[in-house]
Amino acid sequence: MRGASRRVTVRPPRERTGAESMIGYSIDKPPSCIRISSWRALAMISGLTIVSGGQTGVDRAALDWALEHHVPHEGWCPAGRWAEDGRLPIRYRLRETASTDPAERTALNVQDSDGTVIFCIDPHLEAGSALTAALARDAERPLLIVPREWGVARAAREILDWIESNHIRRLNVAGPRRSEQPEAGAWARCVLEALGG
């Protein structure tokens, strides 16, 4: 009825977790992130294959992004398809290493790619991320560390420039597992979405 008052219920905002308040979105559901897509970005993305190890956190974010955007993916995972949340689902087309040692998976993914990008919250790398960086440096392979302090727009620009200047076609995406840096996977996913999907 015209002119009738409508009742509006105003709900208080949901309290964000510590991680959500830092990055401004839910860890499980990244927002429709800003997109800096250009013909240049889309051409580079269309020529990429994502290489990743399937661990929770950054690895899984990269694989999920690749699946959703029809970007080819592959990589190595430990024997038994081990990940910290259980056996890695078969939808991730990864090959199993001979051993259950995650270090073997890490080394093979560095070796089988043209370059490695490491997404992280804290730029001081530890555990598997530190090993990944060391292996890339030892092998003199291109390496780019992308801390959250860069912000999405800068991170996306830096990655595109780095991919172009290093002629990356097989991109190893690595970073902390969820139990080490719970927000790192969402950070990686948001930057990947900004590149264009």
PDB file of C-alpha atoms in Angstrom:
ATOM      1  CA  MET A   1       0.000   0.000   0.000  1.00  0.00           C
ATOM      2  CA  ARG A   2       1.375   3.349  -1.034  1.00  0.00           C
ATOM      3  CA  GLY A   3       2.510   5.643   1.765  1.00  0.00           C
ATOM      4  CA  ALA A   4       2.207   2.948   4.407  1.00  0.00           C
ATOM      5  CA  SER A   5       5.132   2.736   6.761  1.00  0.00           C
ATOM      6  CA  ARG A   6       7.254  -0.360   6.471  1.00  0.00           C
ATOM      7  CA  ARG A   7       8.716  -2.114   9.424  1.00  0.00           C
ATOM      8  CA  VAL A   8      12.473  -2.540   9.155  1.00  0.00           C
ATOM      9  CA  THR A   9      14.448  -4.756  11.458  1.00  0.00           C
ATOM     10  CA  VAL A  10      17.990  -3.615  12.037  1.00  0.00           C
ATOM     11  CA  ARG A  11      20.346  -6.304  13.212  1.00  0.00           C
ATOM     12  CA  PRO A  12      23.610  -5.452  14.909  1.00  0.00           C
ATOM     13  CA  PRO A  13      26.620  -6.426  12.796  1.00  0.00           C
ATOM     14  CA  ARG A  14      27.992  -9.901  13.390  1.00  0.00           C
ATOM     15  CA  GLU A  15      31.096  -9.773  15.501  1.00  0.00           C
ATOM     16  CA  ARG A  16      34.095 -10.624  13.391  1.00  0.00           C
ATOM     17  CA  THR A  17      36.833 -12.994  14.413  1.00  0.00           C
ATOM     18  CA  GLY A  18      40.283 -11.517  14.942  1.00  0.00           C
ATOM     19  CA  ALA A  19      41.347 -12.703  11.507  1.00  0.00           C
ATOM     20  CA  GLU A  20      38.255 -11.288   9.817  1.00  0.00           C
ATOM     21  CA  SER A  21      38.718  -7.880  11.351  1.00  0.00           C
ATOM     22  CA  MET A  22      42.308  -7.781  10.122  1.00  0.00           C
ATOM     23  CA  ILE A  23      41.511  -8.679   6.522  1.00  0.00           C
ATOM     24  CA  GLY A  24      37.922  -7.461   6.406  1.00  0.00           C
ATOM     25  CA  TYR A  25      36.213 -10.635   5.300  1.00  0.00           C
ATOM     26  CA  SER A  26      35.346 -14.136   6.421  1.00  0.00           C
ATOM     27  CA  ILE A  27      38.148 -16.676   6.325  1.00  0.00           C
ATOM     28  CA  ASP A  28      35.865 -19.295   4.800  1.00  0.00           C
ATOM     29  CA  LYS A  29      34.147 -17.040   2.280  1.00  0.00           C
ATOM     30  CA  PRO A  30      36.332 -14.360   0.699  1.00  0.00           C
ATOM     31  CA  PRO A  31      34.381 -11.442  -0.730  1.00  0.00           C
ATOM     32  CA  SER A  32      33.963 -10.597  -4.346  1.00  0.00           C
ATOM     33  CA  CYS A  33      37.458  -9.195  -4.209  1.00  0.00           C
ATOM     34  CA  ILE A  34      38.524  -6.251  -6.274  1.00  0.00           C
ATOM     35  CA  ARG A  35      39.527  -7.250  -9.749  1.00  0.00           C
ATOM     36  CA  ILE A  36      42.371  -5.653 -11.638  1.00  0.00           C
ATOM     37  CA  SER A  37      41.703  -7.873 -14.638  1.00  0.00           C
ATOM     38  CA  SER A  38      43.022  -6.545 -17.895  1.00  0.00           C
ATOM     39  CA  TRP A  39      43.639  -8.219 -21.214  1.00  0.00           C
ATOM     40  CA  ARG A  40      47.260  -8.581 -20.113  1.00  0.00           C
ATOM     41  CA  ALA A  41      46.248 -10.280 -16.854  1.00  0.00           C
ATOM     42  CA  LEU A  42      43.715 -12.567 -18.483  1.00  0.00           C
ATOM     43  CA  ALA A  43      46.176 -13.598 -21.187  1.00  0.00           C
ATOM     44  CA  MET A  44      48.761 -14.499 -18.570  1.00  0.00           C
ATOM     45  CA  ILE A  45      46.263 -16.387 -16.408  1.00  0.00           C
ATOM     46  CA  SER A  46      44.984 -18.351 -19.403  1.00  0.00           C
ATOM     47  CA  GLY A  47      48.507 -19.612 -20.076  1.00  0.00           C
ATOM     48  CA  LEU A  48      49.197 -20.724 -16.505  1.00  0.00           C
ATOM     49  CA  THR A  49      49.236 -24.108 -14.857  1.00  0.00           C
ATOM     50  CA  ILE A  50      48.985 -23.980 -11.068  1.00  0.00           C
ATOM     51  CA  VAL A  51      51.355 -26.310  -9.229  1.00  0.00           C
ATOM     52  CA  SER A  52      50.611 -26.939  -5.565  1.00  0.00           C
ATOM     53  CA  GLY A  53      50.981 -29.554  -2.850  1.00  0.00           C
ATOM     54  CA  GLY A  54      47.406 -29.768  -1.583  1.00  0.00           C
ATOM     55  CA  GLN A  55      48.010 -28.899   2.060  1.00  0.00           C
ATOM     56  CA  THR A  56      45.351 -26.869   3.886  1.00  0.00           C
ATOM     57  CA  GLY A  57      45.692 -23.099   3.736  1.00  0.00           C
ATOM     58  CA  VAL A  58      47.443 -21.495   0.767  1.00  0.00           C
ATOM     59  CA  ASP A  59      47.969 -24.699  -1.256  1.00  0.00           C
ATOM     60  CA  ARG A  60      44.291 -25.596  -1.113  1.00  0.00           C
ATOM     61  CA  ALA A  61      43.180 -22.013  -1.842  1.00  0.00           C
ATOM     62  CA  ALA A  62      45.220 -22.044  -5.053  1.00  0.00           C
ATOM     63  CA  LEU A  63      43.859 -25.416  -6.142  1.00  0.00           C
ATOM     64  CA  ASP A  64      40.258 -24.420  -5.404  1.00  0.00           C
ATOM     65  CA  TRP A  65      40.715 -21.189  -7.357  1.00  0.00           C
ATOM     66  CA  ALA A  66      42.170 -23.139 -10.290  1.00  0.00           C
ATOM     67  CA  LEU A  67      39.271 -25.611 -10.290  1.00  0.00           C
ATOM     68  CA  GLU A  68      36.627 -22.885 -10.109  1.00  0.00           C
ATOM     69  CA  HIS A  69      38.198 -20.873 -12.933  1.00  0.00           C
ATOM     70  CA  HIS A  70      39.155 -23.815 -15.171  1.00  0.00           C
ATOM     71  CA  VAL A  71      42.874 -23.143 -14.837  1.00  0.00           C
ATOM     72  CA  PRO A  72      44.926 -26.340 -15.227  1.00  0.00           C
ATOM     73  CA  HIS A  73      46.518 -27.605 -12.025  1.00  0.00           C
ATOM     74  CA  GLU A  74      48.871 -30.355 -10.926  1.00  0.00           C
ATOM     75  CA  GLY A  75      51.619 -31.008  -8.431  1.00  0.00           C
ATOM     76  CA  TRP A  76      52.950 -33.464  -5.912  1.00  0.00           C
ATOM     77  CA  CYS A  77      51.469 -34.505  -2.571  1.00  0.00           C
ATOM     78  CA  PRO A  78      52.837 -36.900   0.073  1.00  0.00           C
ATOM     79  CA  ALA A  79      52.224 -40.636  -0.302  1.00  0.00           C
ATOM     80  CA  GLY A  80      48.721 -41.540   0.830  1.00  0.00           C
ATOM     81  CA  ARG A  81      47.568 -38.043  -0.263  1.00  0.00           C
ATOM     82  CA  TRP A  82      48.234 -36.828   3.278  1.00  0.00           C
ATOM     83  CA  ALA A  83      47.130 -33.365   4.425  1.00  0.00           C
ATOM     84  CA  GLU A  84      46.566 -32.073   7.945  1.00  0.00           C
ATOM     85  CA  ASP A  85      42.778 -32.357   7.551  1.00  0.00           C
ATOM     86  CA  GLY A  86      42.885 -35.933   6.247  1.00  0.00           C
ATOM     87  CA  ARG A  87      43.250 -37.621   2.880  1.00  0.00           C
ATOM     88  CA  LEU A  88      43.354 -35.149  -0.001  1.00  0.00           C
ATOM     89  CA  PRO A  89      40.230 -35.437  -2.200  1.00  0.00           C
ATOM     90  CA  ILE A  90      40.721 -37.005  -5.619  1.00  0.00           C
ATOM     91  CA  ARG A  91      39.351 -33.887  -7.391  1.00  0.00           C
ATOM     92  CA  TYR A  92      42.810 -32.393  -6.883  1.00  0.00           C
ATOM     93  CA  ARG A  93      44.888 -33.936  -9.674  1.00  0.00           C
ATOM     94  CA  LEU A  94      48.099 -34.384  -7.741  1.00  0.00           C
ATOM     95  CA  ARG A  95      50.649 -37.178  -7.964  1.00  0.00           C
ATOM     96  CA  GLU A  96      51.838 -38.941  -4.831  1.00  0.00           C
ATOM     97  CA  THR A  97      55.500 -38.909  -3.882  1.00  0.00           C
ATOM     98  CA  ALA A  98      57.308 -42.096  -2.910  1.00  0.00           C
ATOM     99  CA  SER A  99      57.418 -41.119   0.771  1.00  0.00           C
ATOM    100  CA  THR A 100      55.089 -39.535   3.312  1.00  0.00           C
ATOM    101  CA  ASP A 101      57.657 -36.797   4.036  1.00  0.00           C
ATOM    102  CA  PRO A 102      56.130 -33.437   3.012  1.00  0.00           C
ATOM    103  CA  ALA A 103      59.629 -32.113   2.234  1.00  0.00           C
ATOM    104  CA  GLU A 104      59.814 -34.398  -0.811  1.00  0.00           C
ATOM    105  CA  ARG A 105      56.541 -32.958  -2.108  1.00  0.00           C
ATOM    106  CA  THR A 106      57.833 -29.434  -1.533  1.00  0.00           C
ATOM    107  CA  ALA A 107      61.075 -30.078  -3.409  1.00  0.00           C
ATOM    108  CA  LEU A 108      59.339 -31.682  -6.394  1.00  0.00           C
ATOM    109  CA  ASN A 109      56.841 -28.825  -6.720  1.00  0.00           C
ATOM    110  CA  VAL A 110      59.672 -26.270  -6.754  1.00  0.00           C
ATOM    111  CA  GLN A 111      61.593 -28.365  -9.273  1.00  0.00           C
ATOM    112  CA  ASP A 112      58.602 -28.967 -11.572  1.00  0.00           C
ATOM    113  CA  SER A 113      57.592 -25.304 -11.880  1.00  0.00           C
ATOM    114  CA  ASP A 114      59.003 -22.186 -13.528  1.00  0.00           C
ATOM    115  CA  GLY A 115      58.744 -20.136 -10.342  1.00  0.00           C
ATOM    116  CA  THR A 116      57.247 -20.079  -6.858  1.00  0.00           C
ATOM    117  CA  VAL A 117      55.005 -17.523  -5.188  1.00  0.00           C
ATOM    118  CA  ILE A 118      54.610 -17.756  -1.405  1.00  0.00           C
ATOM    119  CA  PHE A 119      51.574 -16.063   0.144  1.00  0.00           C
ATOM    120  CA  CYS A 120      51.925 -15.280   3.846  1.00  0.00           C
ATOM    121  CA  ILE A 121      50.550 -13.129   6.618  1.00  0.00           C
ATOM    122  CA  ASP A 122      53.858 -12.654   8.425  1.00  0.00           C
ATOM    123  CA  PRO A 123      56.751 -12.085   5.993  1.00  0.00           C
ATOM    124  CA  HIS A 124      59.069 -13.974   8.371  1.00  0.00           C
ATOM    125  CA  LEU A 125      58.759 -17.462   6.878  1.00  0.00           C
ATOM    126  CA  GLU A 126      58.790 -20.597   8.997  1.00  0.00           C
ATOM    127  CA  ALA A 127      58.408 -24.375   8.592  1.00  0.00           C
ATOM    128  CA  GLY A 128      57.351 -25.522   5.103  1.00  0.00           C
ATOM    129  CA  SER A 129      57.248 -21.989   3.691  1.00  0.00           C
ATOM    130  CA  ALA A 130      60.852 -21.371   4.764  1.00  0.00           C
ATOM    131  CA  LEU A 131      61.871 -24.688   3.196  1.00  0.00           C
ATOM    132  CA  THR A 132      60.085 -23.785  -0.046  1.00  0.00           C
ATOM    133  CA  ALA A 133      61.909 -20.443  -0.235  1.00  0.00           C
ATOM    134  CA  ALA A 134      65.277 -22.063   0.523  1.00  0.00           C
ATOM    135  CA  LEU A 135      64.773 -24.731  -2.146  1.00  0.00           C
ATOM    136  CA  ALA A 136      63.787 -22.131  -4.754  1.00  0.00           C
ATOM    137  CA  ARG A 137      66.834 -19.995  -3.939  1.00  0.00           C
ATOM    138  CA  ASP A 138      69.180 -23.003  -3.972  1.00  0.00           C
ATOM    139  CA  ALA A 139      67.827 -24.040  -7.372  1.00  0.00           C
ATOM    140  CA  GLU A 140      68.052 -20.420  -8.589  1.00  0.00           C
ATOM    141  CA  ARG A 141      64.373 -20.469  -9.501  1.00  0.00           C
ATOM    142  CA  PRO A 142      62.269 -17.292  -9.500  1.00  0.00           C
ATOM    143  CA  LEU A 143      60.698 -16.664  -6.088  1.00  0.00           C
ATOM    144  CA  LEU A 144      58.180 -14.048  -4.979  1.00  0.00           C
ATOM    145  CA  ILE A 145      57.067 -13.683  -1.358  1.00  0.00           C
ATOM    146  CA  VAL A 146      53.696 -11.918  -1.050  1.00  0.00           C
ATOM    147  CA  PRO A 147      52.934 -10.700   2.498  1.00  0.00           C
ATOM    148  CA  ARG A 148      49.473  -9.434   3.411  1.00  0.00           C
ATOM    149  CA  GLU A 149      50.892  -6.013   4.310  1.00  0.00           C
ATOM    150  CA  TRP A 150      51.192  -5.333   0.565  1.00  0.00           C
ATOM    151  CA  GLY A 151      47.419  -5.240   0.148  1.00  0.00           C
ATOM    152  CA  VAL A 152      45.501  -6.866  -2.690  1.00  0.00           C
ATOM    153  CA  ALA A 153      46.096  -4.301  -5.450  1.00  0.00           C
ATOM    154  CA  ARG A 154      49.867  -4.155  -4.974  1.00  0.00           C
ATOM    155  CA  ALA A 155      50.127  -7.932  -4.577  1.00  0.00           C
ATOM    156  CA  ALA A 156      48.241  -8.547  -7.826  1.00  0.00           C
ATOM    157  CA  ARG A 157      50.380  -6.028  -9.744  1.00  0.00           C
ATOM    158  CA  GLU A 158      53.628  -7.468  -8.360  1.00  0.00           C
ATOM    159  CA  ILE A 159      52.583 -11.011  -9.274  1.00  0.00           C
ATOM    160  CA  LEU A 160      51.616 -10.058 -12.835  1.00  0.00           C
ATOM    161  CA  ASP A 161      54.892  -8.176 -13.380  1.00  0.00           C
ATOM    162  CA  TRP A 162      56.880 -11.068 -11.897  1.00  0.00           C
ATOM    163  CA  ILE A 163      55.072 -13.698 -14.016  1.00  0.00           C
ATOM    164  CA  GLU A 164      55.697 -11.646 -17.147  1.00  0.00           C
ATOM    165  CA  SER A 165      59.347 -10.807 -16.481  1.00  0.00           C
ATOM    166  CA  ASN A 166      60.221 -14.400 -15.533  1.00  0.00           C
ATOM    167  CA  HIS A 167      58.165 -16.060 -18.306  1.00  0.00           C
ATOM    168  CA  ILE A 168      56.251 -18.173 -15.788  1.00  0.00           C
ATOM    169  CA  ARG A 169      53.909 -20.778 -17.243  1.00  0.00           C
ATOM    170  CA  ARG A 170      53.974 -23.333 -14.424  1.00  0.00           C
ATOM    171  CA  LEU A 171      53.366 -21.417 -11.194  1.00  0.00           C
ATOM    172  CA  ASN A 172      54.061 -23.118  -7.870  1.00  0.00           C
ATOM    173  CA  VAL A 173      51.782 -21.562  -5.234  1.00  0.00           C
ATOM    174  CA  ALA A 174      52.834 -22.177  -1.642  1.00  0.00           C
ATOM    175  CA  GLY A 175      52.454 -20.792   1.857  1.00  0.00           C
ATOM    176  CA  PRO A 176      51.535 -21.689   5.422  1.00  0.00           C
ATOM    177  CA  ARG A 177      49.084 -24.425   6.232  1.00  0.00           C
ATOM    178  CA  ARG A 178      45.856 -23.438   7.994  1.00  0.00           C
ATOM    179  CA  SER A 179      47.067 -24.503  11.459  1.00  0.00           C
ATOM    180  CA  GLU A 180      50.098 -22.196  11.157  1.00  0.00           C
ATOM    181  CA  GLN A 181      48.498 -19.046   9.716  1.00  0.00           C
ATOM    182  CA  PRO A 182      44.695 -19.440   9.553  1.00  0.00           C
ATOM    183  CA  GLU A 183      44.200 -16.313   7.416  1.00  0.00           C
ATOM    184  CA  ALA A 184      46.821 -17.094   4.765  1.00  0.00           C
ATOM    185  CA  GLY A 185      44.543 -19.176   2.551  1.00  0.00           C
ATOM    186  CA  ALA A 186      41.924 -16.426   2.356  1.00  0.00           C
ATOM    187  CA  TRP A 187      44.657 -13.878   1.616  1.00  0.00           C
ATOM    188  CA  ALA A 188      45.954 -16.000  -1.267  1.00  0.00           C
ATOM    189  CA  ARG A 189      42.462 -16.578  -2.612  1.00  0.00           C
ATOM    190  CA  CYS A 190      41.574 -12.893  -2.586  1.00  0.00           C
ATOM    191  CA  VAL A 191      44.724 -11.962  -4.504  1.00  0.00           C
ATOM    192  CA  LEU A 192      44.126 -14.725  -7.043  1.00  0.00           C
ATOM    193  CA  GLU A 193      40.546 -13.501  -7.506  1.00  0.00           C
ATOM    194  CA  ALA A 194      41.888  -9.983  -8.067  1.00  0.00           C
ATOM    195  CA  LEU A 195      44.081 -11.275 -10.886  1.00  0.00           C
ATOM    196  CA  GLY A 196      40.947 -12.287 -12.712  1.00  0.00           C
ATOM    197  CA  GLY A 197      38.764 -15.325 -12.715  1.00  0.00           C
TER     198      GLY A 197
END
